[in-house]
Coordinates of C-alpha atoms and ligand atoms in Angstrom, one line a residue:
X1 CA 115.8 81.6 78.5
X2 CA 117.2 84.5 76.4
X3 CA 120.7 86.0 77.8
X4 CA 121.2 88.6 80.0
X5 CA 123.9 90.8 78.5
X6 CA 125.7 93.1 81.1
X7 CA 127.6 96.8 79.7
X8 CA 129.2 99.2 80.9
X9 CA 127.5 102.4 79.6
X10 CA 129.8 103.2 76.4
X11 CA 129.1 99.5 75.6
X12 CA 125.7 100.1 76.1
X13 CA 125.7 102.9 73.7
X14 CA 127.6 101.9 71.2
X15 CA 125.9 97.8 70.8
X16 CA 122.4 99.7 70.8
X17 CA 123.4 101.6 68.1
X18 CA 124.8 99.1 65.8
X19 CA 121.8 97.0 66.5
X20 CA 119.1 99.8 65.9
X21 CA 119.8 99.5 62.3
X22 CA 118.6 96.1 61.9
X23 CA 115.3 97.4 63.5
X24 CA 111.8 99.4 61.1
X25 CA 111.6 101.2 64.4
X26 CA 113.5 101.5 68.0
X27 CA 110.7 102.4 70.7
X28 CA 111.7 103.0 73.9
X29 CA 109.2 102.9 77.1
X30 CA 109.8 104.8 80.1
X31 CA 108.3 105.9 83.2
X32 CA 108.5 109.5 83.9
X33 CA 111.9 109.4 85.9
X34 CA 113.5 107.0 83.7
X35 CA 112.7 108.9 80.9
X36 CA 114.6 112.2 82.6
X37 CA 117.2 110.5 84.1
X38 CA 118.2 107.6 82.2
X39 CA 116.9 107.3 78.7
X40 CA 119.4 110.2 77.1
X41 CA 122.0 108.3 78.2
X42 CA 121.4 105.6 75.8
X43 CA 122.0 107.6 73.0
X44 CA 120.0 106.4 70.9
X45 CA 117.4 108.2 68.5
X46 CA 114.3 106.4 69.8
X47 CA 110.5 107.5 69.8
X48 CA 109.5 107.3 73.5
X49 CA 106.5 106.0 75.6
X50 CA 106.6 107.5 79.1
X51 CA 104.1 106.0 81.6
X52 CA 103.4 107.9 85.0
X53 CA 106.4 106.3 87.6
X54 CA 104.5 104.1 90.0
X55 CA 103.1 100.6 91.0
X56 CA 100.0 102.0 90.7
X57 CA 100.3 102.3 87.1
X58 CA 100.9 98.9 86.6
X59 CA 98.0 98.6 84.8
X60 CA 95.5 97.7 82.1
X61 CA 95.3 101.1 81.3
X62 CA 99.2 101.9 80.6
X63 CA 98.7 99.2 78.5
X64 CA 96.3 100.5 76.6
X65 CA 97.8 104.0 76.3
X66 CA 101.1 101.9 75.4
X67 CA 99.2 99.5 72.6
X68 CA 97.5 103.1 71.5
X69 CA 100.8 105.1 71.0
X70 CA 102.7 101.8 69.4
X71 CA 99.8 102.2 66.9
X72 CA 99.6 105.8 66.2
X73 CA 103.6 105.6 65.7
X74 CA 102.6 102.4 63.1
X75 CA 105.0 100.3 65.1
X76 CA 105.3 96.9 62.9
X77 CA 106.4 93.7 64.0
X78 CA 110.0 94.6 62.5
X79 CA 110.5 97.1 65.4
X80 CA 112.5 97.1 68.2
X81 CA 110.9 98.3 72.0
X82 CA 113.1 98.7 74.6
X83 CA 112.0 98.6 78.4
X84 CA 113.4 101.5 80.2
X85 CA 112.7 101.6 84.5
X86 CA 112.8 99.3 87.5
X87 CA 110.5 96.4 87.8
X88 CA 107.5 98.2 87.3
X89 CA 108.2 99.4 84.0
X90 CA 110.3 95.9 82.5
X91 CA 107.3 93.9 83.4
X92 CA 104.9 96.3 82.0
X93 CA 106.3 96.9 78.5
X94 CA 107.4 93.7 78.1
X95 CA 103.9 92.6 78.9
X96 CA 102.5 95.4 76.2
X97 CA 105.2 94.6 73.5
X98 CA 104.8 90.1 73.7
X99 CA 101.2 91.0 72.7
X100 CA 101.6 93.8 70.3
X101 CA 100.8 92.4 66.7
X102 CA 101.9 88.8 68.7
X103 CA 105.1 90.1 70.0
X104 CA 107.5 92.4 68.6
X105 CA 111.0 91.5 69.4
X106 CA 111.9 93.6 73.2
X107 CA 114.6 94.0 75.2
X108 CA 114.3 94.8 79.1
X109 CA 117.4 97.5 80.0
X110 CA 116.4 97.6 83.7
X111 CA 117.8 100.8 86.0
X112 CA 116.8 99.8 89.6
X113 CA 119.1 97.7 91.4
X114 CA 115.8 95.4 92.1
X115 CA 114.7 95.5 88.5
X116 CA 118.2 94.5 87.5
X117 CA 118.7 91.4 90.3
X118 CA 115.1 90.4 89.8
X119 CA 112.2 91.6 87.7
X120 CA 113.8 92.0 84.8
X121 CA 115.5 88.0 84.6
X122 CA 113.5 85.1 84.2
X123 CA 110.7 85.8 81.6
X124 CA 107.8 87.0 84.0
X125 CA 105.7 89.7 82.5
X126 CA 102.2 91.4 83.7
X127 CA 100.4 94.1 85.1
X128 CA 98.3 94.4 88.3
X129 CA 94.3 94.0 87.9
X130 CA 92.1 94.6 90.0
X131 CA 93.5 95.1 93.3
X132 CA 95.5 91.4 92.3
X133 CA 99.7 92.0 92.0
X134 CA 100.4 91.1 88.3
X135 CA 97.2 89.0 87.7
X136 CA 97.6 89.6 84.3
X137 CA 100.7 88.2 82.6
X138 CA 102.7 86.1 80.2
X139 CA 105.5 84.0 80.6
X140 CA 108.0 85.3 78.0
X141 CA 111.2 83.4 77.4
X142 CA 112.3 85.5 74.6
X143 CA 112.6 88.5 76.5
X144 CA 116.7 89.6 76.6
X145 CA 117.9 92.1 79.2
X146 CA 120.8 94.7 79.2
X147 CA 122.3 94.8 82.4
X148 CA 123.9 98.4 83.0
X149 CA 125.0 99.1 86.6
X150 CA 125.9 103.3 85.6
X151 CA 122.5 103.5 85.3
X152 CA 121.7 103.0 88.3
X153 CA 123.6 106.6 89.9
X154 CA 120.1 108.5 89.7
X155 CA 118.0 105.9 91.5
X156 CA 116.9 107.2 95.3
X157 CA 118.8 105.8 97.9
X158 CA 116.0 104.0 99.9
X159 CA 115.5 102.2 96.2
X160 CA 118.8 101.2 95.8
X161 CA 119.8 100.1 99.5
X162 CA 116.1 97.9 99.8
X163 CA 117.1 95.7 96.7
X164 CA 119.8 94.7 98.7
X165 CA 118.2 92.2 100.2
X166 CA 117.5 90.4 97.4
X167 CA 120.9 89.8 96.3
X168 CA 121.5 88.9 99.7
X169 CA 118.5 86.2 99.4
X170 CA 120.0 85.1 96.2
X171 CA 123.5 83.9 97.5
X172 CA 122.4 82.8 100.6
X173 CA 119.8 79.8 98.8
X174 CA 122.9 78.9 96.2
X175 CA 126.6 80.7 96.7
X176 CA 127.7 80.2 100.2
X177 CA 131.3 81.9 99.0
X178 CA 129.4 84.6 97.5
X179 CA 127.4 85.5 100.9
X180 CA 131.1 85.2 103.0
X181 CA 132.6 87.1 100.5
X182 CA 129.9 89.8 100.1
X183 CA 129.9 90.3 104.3
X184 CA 133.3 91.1 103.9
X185 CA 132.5 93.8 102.0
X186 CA 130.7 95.5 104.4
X187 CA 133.4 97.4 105.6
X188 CA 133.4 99.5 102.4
X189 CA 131.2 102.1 103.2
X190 CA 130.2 103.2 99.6
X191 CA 130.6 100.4 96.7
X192 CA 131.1 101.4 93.4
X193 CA 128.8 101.1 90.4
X194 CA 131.6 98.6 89.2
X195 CA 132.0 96.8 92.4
X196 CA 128.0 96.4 92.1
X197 CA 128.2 95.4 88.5
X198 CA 130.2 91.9 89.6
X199 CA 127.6 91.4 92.9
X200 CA 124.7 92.3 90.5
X201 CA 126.8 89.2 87.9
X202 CA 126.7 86.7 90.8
X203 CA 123.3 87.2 91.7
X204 CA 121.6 87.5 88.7
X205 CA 123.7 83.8 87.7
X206 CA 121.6 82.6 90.3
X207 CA 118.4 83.9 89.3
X208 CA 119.3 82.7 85.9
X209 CA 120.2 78.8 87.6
X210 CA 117.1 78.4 88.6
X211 CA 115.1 79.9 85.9
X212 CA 116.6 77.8 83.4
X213 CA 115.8 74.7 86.0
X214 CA 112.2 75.6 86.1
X215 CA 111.2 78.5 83.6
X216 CA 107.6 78.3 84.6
X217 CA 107.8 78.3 87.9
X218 CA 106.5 74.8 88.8
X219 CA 108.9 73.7 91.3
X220 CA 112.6 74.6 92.6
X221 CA 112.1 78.5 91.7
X222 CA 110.3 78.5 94.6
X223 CA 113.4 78.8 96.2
X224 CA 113.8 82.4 95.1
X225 CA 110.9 82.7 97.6
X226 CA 113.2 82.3 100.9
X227 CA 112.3 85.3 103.1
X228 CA 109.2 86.0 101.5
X229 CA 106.6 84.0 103.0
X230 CA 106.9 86.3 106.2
X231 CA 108.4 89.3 104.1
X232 CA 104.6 89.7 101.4
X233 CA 102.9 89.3 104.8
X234 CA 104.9 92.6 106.6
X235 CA 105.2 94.0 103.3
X236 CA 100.8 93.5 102.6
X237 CA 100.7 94.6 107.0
X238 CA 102.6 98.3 106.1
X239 CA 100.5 98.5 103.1
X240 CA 97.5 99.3 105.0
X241 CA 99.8 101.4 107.8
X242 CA 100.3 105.4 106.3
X243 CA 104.2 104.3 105.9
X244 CA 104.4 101.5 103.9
X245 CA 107.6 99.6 103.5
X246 CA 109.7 99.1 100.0
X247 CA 109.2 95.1 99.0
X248 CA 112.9 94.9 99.6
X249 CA 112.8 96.0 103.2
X250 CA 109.9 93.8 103.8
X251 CA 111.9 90.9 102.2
X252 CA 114.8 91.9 104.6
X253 CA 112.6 91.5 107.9
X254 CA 111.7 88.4 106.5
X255 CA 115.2 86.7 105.7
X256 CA 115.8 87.9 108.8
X257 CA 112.8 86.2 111.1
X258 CA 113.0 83.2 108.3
X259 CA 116.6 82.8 109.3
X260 CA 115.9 82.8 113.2
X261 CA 113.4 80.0 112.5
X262 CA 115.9 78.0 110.8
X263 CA 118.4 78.8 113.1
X264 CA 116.3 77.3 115.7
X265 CA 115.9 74.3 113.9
X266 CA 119.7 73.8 114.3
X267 CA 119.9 74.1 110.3
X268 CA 122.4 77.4 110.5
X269 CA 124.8 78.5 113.3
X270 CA 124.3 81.5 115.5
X271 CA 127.2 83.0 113.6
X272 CA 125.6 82.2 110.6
X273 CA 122.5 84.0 111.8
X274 CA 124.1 86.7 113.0
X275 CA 126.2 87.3 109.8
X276 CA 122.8 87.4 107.6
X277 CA 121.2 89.5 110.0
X278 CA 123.7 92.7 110.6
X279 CA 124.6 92.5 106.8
X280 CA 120.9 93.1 106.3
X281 CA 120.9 96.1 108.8
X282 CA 124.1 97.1 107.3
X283 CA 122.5 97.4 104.3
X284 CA 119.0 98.5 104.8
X285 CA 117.7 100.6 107.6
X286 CA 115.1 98.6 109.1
X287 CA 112.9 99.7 112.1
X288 CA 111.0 97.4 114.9
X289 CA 107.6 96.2 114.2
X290 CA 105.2 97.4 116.6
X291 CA 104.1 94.0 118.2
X292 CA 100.3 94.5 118.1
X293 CA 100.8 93.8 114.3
X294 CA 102.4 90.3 114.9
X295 CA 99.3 88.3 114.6
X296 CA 97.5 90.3 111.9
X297 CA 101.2 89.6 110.1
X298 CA 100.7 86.4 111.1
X299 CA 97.1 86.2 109.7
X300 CA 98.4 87.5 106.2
X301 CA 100.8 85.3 105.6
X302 CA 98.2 82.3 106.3
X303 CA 95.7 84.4 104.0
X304 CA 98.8 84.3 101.1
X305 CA 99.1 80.7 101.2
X306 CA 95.0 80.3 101.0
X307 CA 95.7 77.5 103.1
X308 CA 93.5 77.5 106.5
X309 CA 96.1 75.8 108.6
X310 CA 99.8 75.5 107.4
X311 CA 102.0 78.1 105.8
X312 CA 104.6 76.1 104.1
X313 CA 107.7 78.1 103.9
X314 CA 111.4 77.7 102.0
X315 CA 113.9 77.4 104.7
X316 CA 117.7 77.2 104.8
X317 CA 119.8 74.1 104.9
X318 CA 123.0 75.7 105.9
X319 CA 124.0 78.6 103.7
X320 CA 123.8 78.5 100.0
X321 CA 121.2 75.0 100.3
X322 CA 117.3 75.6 101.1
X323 CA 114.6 73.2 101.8
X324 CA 111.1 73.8 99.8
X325 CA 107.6 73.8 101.2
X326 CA 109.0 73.6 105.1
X327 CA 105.7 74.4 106.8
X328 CA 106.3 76.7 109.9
X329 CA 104.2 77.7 112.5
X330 CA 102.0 80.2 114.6
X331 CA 104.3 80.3 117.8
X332 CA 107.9 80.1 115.7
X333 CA 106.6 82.9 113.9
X334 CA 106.0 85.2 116.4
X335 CA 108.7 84.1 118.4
X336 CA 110.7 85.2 114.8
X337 CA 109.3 88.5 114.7
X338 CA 110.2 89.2 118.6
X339 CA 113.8 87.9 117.4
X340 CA 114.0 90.9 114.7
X341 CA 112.6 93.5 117.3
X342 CA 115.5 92.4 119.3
X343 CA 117.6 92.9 116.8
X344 CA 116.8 96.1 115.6
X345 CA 118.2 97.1 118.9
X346 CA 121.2 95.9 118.3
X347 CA 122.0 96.7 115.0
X348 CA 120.7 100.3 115.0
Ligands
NAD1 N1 109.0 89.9 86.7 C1 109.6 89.5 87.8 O1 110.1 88.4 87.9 C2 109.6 90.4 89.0 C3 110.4 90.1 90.1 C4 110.4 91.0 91.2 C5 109.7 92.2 91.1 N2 108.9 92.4 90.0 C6 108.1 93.7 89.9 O2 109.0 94.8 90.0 C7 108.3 95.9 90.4 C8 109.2 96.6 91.5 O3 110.3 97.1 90.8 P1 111.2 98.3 91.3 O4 111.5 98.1 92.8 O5 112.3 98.5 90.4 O6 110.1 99.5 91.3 P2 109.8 100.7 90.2 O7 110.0 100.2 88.8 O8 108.5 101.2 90.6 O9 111.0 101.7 90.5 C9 111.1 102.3 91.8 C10 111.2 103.8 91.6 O10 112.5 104.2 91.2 C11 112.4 105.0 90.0 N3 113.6 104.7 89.2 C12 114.0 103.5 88.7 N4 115.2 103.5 88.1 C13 115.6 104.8 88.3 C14 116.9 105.5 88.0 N5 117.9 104.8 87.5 N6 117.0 106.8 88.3 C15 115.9 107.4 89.0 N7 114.8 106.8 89.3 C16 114.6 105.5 89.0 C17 111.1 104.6 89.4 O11 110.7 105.7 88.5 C18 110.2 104.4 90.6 O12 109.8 105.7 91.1 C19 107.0 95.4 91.0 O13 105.9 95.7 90.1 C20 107.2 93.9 91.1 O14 106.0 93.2 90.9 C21 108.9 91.6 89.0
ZN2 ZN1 111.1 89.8 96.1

């Protein structure tokens, strides 16, 4: 895997300038709010793609607009594209530029907490096609990324806070001293961009351990799944509900009722459990699932696995260790979701 480089914004400045001059070209692709809030403070002279901000625009048709306005700028393989935005945009235009001409050299510079801690580490590119998240993609180990954590002062709130929870998932599969130390911190009520900048280091380390363990995603990278299995299935439920939830805050109902079933399995303490659970309330604001959804939840996340009896799951083994392919069941699972109910009175 290429390096992840992290800067703080001068840096930032100053190393893309000194590299643009090695470059035929320096094309810079952007969706429409990282283009007005963030690509000016690159500094850089860079012609500019801007794609419509949105999931939904994850798609073959971006790519085409991007492949068409690469052309009409006679963008050679010589050139330099940078991808501007969260997650949406990283794996989008690094998706267009690996198959422009056969690749032209890119560099992801991420500006959502989520696109910095996730999507734009590991080498996973794509687009969505039809109706299918990122059905279309390439695995693209070449593909650096600029880590910038000033860049991240314009993104909304409910953005920022939501991508908490996968930092959180991060330390607690692999850095136990990381997850003590980062509950600590929860009586700071604001973090700086440079107290994320170290938290957004340790996690994307992490992300970077088990990439570089299994770049293609065959085996123990499914440990950067913990919290999911129940979080895609809430996160696919609100999808069809008129307020659908952010991925992260589905992910965070999920390490939560992921964490009660491993609690119950005598695998964490109740302080353990605890301590995951109100730093993820802490963090995100979270509200009760109306239990007439639990079994259609329950459904989906059976439906994800297309598996027509087991839903195999990555569970905790104590904090900072995880167990792979744990199948859970029907009963814990709803008894899991009643747990985060419960909690949302708690913590709220
Ligand atoms: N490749 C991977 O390994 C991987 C991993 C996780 C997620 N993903 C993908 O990431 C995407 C989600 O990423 P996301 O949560 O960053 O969503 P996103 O890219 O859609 O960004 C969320 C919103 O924040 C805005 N935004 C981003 N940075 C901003 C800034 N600094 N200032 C102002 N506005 C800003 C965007 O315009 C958008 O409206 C999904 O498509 C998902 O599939 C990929
Ligand atoms: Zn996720």
């Amino acid at each position: 895997m290429k390096s992840v480089t992290f800067f703080t914004l001068d840096k930032l400045q100053s190393h893309l300038q000194s590299i643009a001059i090695h470059y035929s070209k320096v094309v810079c692709i952007a969706d429409s709010n990282t283009f007005k809030f963030c690509f000016h403070r690159l500094g850089i002279n860079a012609d500019t793609i801007v794609i419509p901000a949105g999931e939904e625009h994850k798609n073959i048709a971006s790519c085409i607009s991007i492949w068409e306005q690469l052309t009409q700028l006679n963008v050679d393989r010589n050139a330099l594209i940078l991808s501007l935005g969260g997650g949406m945009i990283t794996d989008l235009g690094s998706f267009a530029a690996s198959c422009f001409k056969r690749g032209v050299t890119h560099i992801n510079i991420p500006t959502s907490l989520l696109g910095m801690v996730d999507a734009s580490v590991g080498g996973k590119t794509g687009i969505d096609f039809l109706g299918f998240k990122n059905q279309i993609g390439v695995f693209d180990s070449a593909c650096e990324s600029y880590i910038c954590s000033d860049l991240l002062s314009t993104l909304p709130a409910r953005e920022l806070n939501s991508a908490w929870s996968e930092i959180i998932k991060h330390y607690l599969i692999h850095d136990e001293e990381a997850f003590l130390e980062f509950t600590k911190s929860d009586n700071k009520s604001t973090l700086s961009y440079n107290d994320m900048q170290g938290l957004i280091e340790r996690a994307v380390a992490i992300k970077s351990h088990f990439v570089s363990q299994d770049p293609f995603d065959k085996g123990v990278r499914k440990a950067l799944n913990f919290g999911h299995t129940i979080g895609h299935a809430i996160e696919s439920y609100y999808l069809t509900t008129s307020a659908p939830l952010l991925h992260g805050e589905a992910v965070a109902i999920g390490l939560i009722a992921e964490s009660f079933i491993t609690y119950n399995r005598q695998k964490i303490s109740d302080i353990d459990l605890n301590s995951i659970t109100s730093t993820l309330h802490y963090r995100i604001a979270l509200a009760p699932i109306h239990p007439d959804a639990f079994e259609s939840i329950y459904s989906l996340a059976l439906k994800d696995k297309k598996n027509t009896t087991t839903i195999n799951c990555v569970l905790l083994y104590g904090i900072g260790q995880f167990e792979l392919d744990v199948p859970i069941h029907h009963d814990e699972i709803l008894l899991a979701l009643n747990h985060y109910n419960s909690t949302c009175e708690q913590y709220t």
